[in-house]
Steps between C-alpha positions, in 0.01 A plus 500: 500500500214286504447571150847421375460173668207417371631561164827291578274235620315489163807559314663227671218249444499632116836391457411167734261437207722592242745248640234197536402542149838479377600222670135319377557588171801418458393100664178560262779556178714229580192259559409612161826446370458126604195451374541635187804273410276218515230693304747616231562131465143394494458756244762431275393108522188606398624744223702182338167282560303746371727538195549119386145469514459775258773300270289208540197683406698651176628163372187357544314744331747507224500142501119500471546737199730317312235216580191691365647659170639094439143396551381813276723365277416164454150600501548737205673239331217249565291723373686600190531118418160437556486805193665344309389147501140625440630726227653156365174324547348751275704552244600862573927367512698232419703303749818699284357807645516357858807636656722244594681518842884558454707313766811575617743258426764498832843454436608231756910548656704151503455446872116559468471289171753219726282524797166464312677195329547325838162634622327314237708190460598409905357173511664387179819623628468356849443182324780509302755629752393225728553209163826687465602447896395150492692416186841670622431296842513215272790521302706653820405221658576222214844730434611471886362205590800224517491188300609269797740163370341260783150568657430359843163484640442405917146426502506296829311704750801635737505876570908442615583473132370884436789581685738193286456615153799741544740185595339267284587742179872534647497126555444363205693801224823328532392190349259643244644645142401764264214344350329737326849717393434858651808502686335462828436147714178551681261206693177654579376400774143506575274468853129401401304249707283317321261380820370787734557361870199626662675424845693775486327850559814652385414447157314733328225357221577777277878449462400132480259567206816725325727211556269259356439725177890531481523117510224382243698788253851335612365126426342638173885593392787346329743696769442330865603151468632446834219380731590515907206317693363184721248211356219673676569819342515333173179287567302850592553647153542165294889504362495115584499322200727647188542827595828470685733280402603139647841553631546108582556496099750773510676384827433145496745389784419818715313437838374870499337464133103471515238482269415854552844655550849492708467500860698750660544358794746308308698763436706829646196752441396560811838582628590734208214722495559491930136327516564187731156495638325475130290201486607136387259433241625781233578410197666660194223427191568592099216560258473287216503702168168518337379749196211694579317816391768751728770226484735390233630164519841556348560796765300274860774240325794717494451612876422207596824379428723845627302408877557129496898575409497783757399266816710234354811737527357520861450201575849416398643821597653610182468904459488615184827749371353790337566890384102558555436714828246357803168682513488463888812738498375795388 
């Protein structure tokens, strides 16, 4: 008996071991198991690595081979010239026996032969297209630019009149005709101070300088006979003596007629264009014809004439019957 147990005893501490191994191997397999997923990747990182470098290595070397047998080349050829040109020196060949190099002529598609065109000829063509836009900005704007029958120009400094011109255009259509014939009755009517007013902030140098440029091309003209201003205005830019003309000889028995121009106090202006505040000392001035180098004569004389009849139809309220349509109504 004692030996039986003995033996169970180390039978049972056999299989005790058996079952501790087991158990640690099978923690030892699955520790392995973990470990080697991050090792297969490491390996397989490196594999990749390991192969692009070896890529690298081949283009460069075959690079570096391509580079060599170009250099062998062109060193052979050196050579072969520098033959030849002694052989030449000496009299051994004739430059006929010299080999001449053959190129190869490239045949060139449309597009390629079209872009090398522009490629080589950009600047000519930017200058050009840029002529081209300036000259069709021209003529658009000589074609659409409207011949006006009476030209009015406000160069007494009063920004309310910026916001008049409308009213002063619808004012005075009725009593103007179709001058010039194109079917259409249109008084221009222009804002463009002639004196900056350095009182007020408001205004802006710039514009001021724009306006001014628009009025020395406007008084350069045969077009804008109608003058609208005060005597200090006048004095400022010197239209005192003959430029406008003396409306005591045209209405002699008229209290409103000055020397410079028609007062408008004297009149119903104000209250059409809804301007009862404007200032007393307006008048309504008309350029006397002269010739000039931008200016002919015959043309200052024969709108001269259409604006004096036009404010005399005002002034006497006598609108004019006519087929022509009114510019302000489109």
């Amino acid at each position: 008996m004692p030996d039986n147990d003995v033996k169970s005893n180390e039978t049972n501490a056999d299989n005790e071991n058996v079952t501790v191994e087991t158990e640690d191997d099978k923690a030892h397999i699955k520790g392995e198991k973990k470990v080697s997923v991050l090792e297969n990747l490491r390996q397989i990182n490196e594999r990749e690595r390991k192969a692009q470098l070896e890529e690298e290595s081949q283009k460069a070397e075959i690079l570096a081979e391509k580079e060599r047998a170009e250099r062998n080349e062109y060193a052979k050829k050196l050579a072969n010239d520098k033959i030849e040109l002694m052989k030449l020196k000496q009299g051994v060949i004739s430059e006929e026996d010299i080999p001449k190099e053959v190129k190869e002529e490239r045949t060139y598609t449309i597009g390629e032969k079209i872009g090398n065109f522009f490629y080589h000829n950009k600047l000519y063509i930017i200058f050009t297209a840029c002529l081209a836009a300036l000259a069709i900005f021209l003529i658009y704007d000589i074609v659409t630019t409207k011949d006006p029958d009476v030209a009015i120009m406000i160069i007494a400094e009063d920004d309310e009149f910026t916001f008049r011109t409308d009213d002063m255009e619808k004012l005075f259509e009725p009593y103007c005709e179709d001058f010039n014939g194109d079917g259409e009755i249109y008084v221009r009517v222009s804002y463009l101070p002639a004196v900056y007013n350095e009182k007020k902030n408001s205004v802006d140098p710039y514009y001021n300088q724009s306006n001014q440029t628009k009025l020395m091309a406007e008084f350069q003209s045969d077009t804008s006979i109608i003058v609208i201003a005060d005597e200090y205005t006048c004095k400022e830019v010197d239209i005192t003596d003959g430029v406008l003309a003396d409306m005591r000889e045209i209405y002699p028995d008229n209290e409103s007629a000055s020397k410079l121009g028609y007062m408008l106090s004297g009149t119903n202006f104000a209250e059409d264009i809804k301007y009862t505040a404007m200032a007393d000392d307006l008048f309504i001035g008309f350029r006397v014809p002269t010739g000039g180098l931008s200016t002919k004569e015959e043309r200052f004389q024969r709108n001269y004439e259409s604006a004096l009849k036009m404010w005399d139809n005002y002034l006497n309220g006598i609108t004019v019957e006519t087929d022509a349509k009114y510019h302000s109504e489109k």
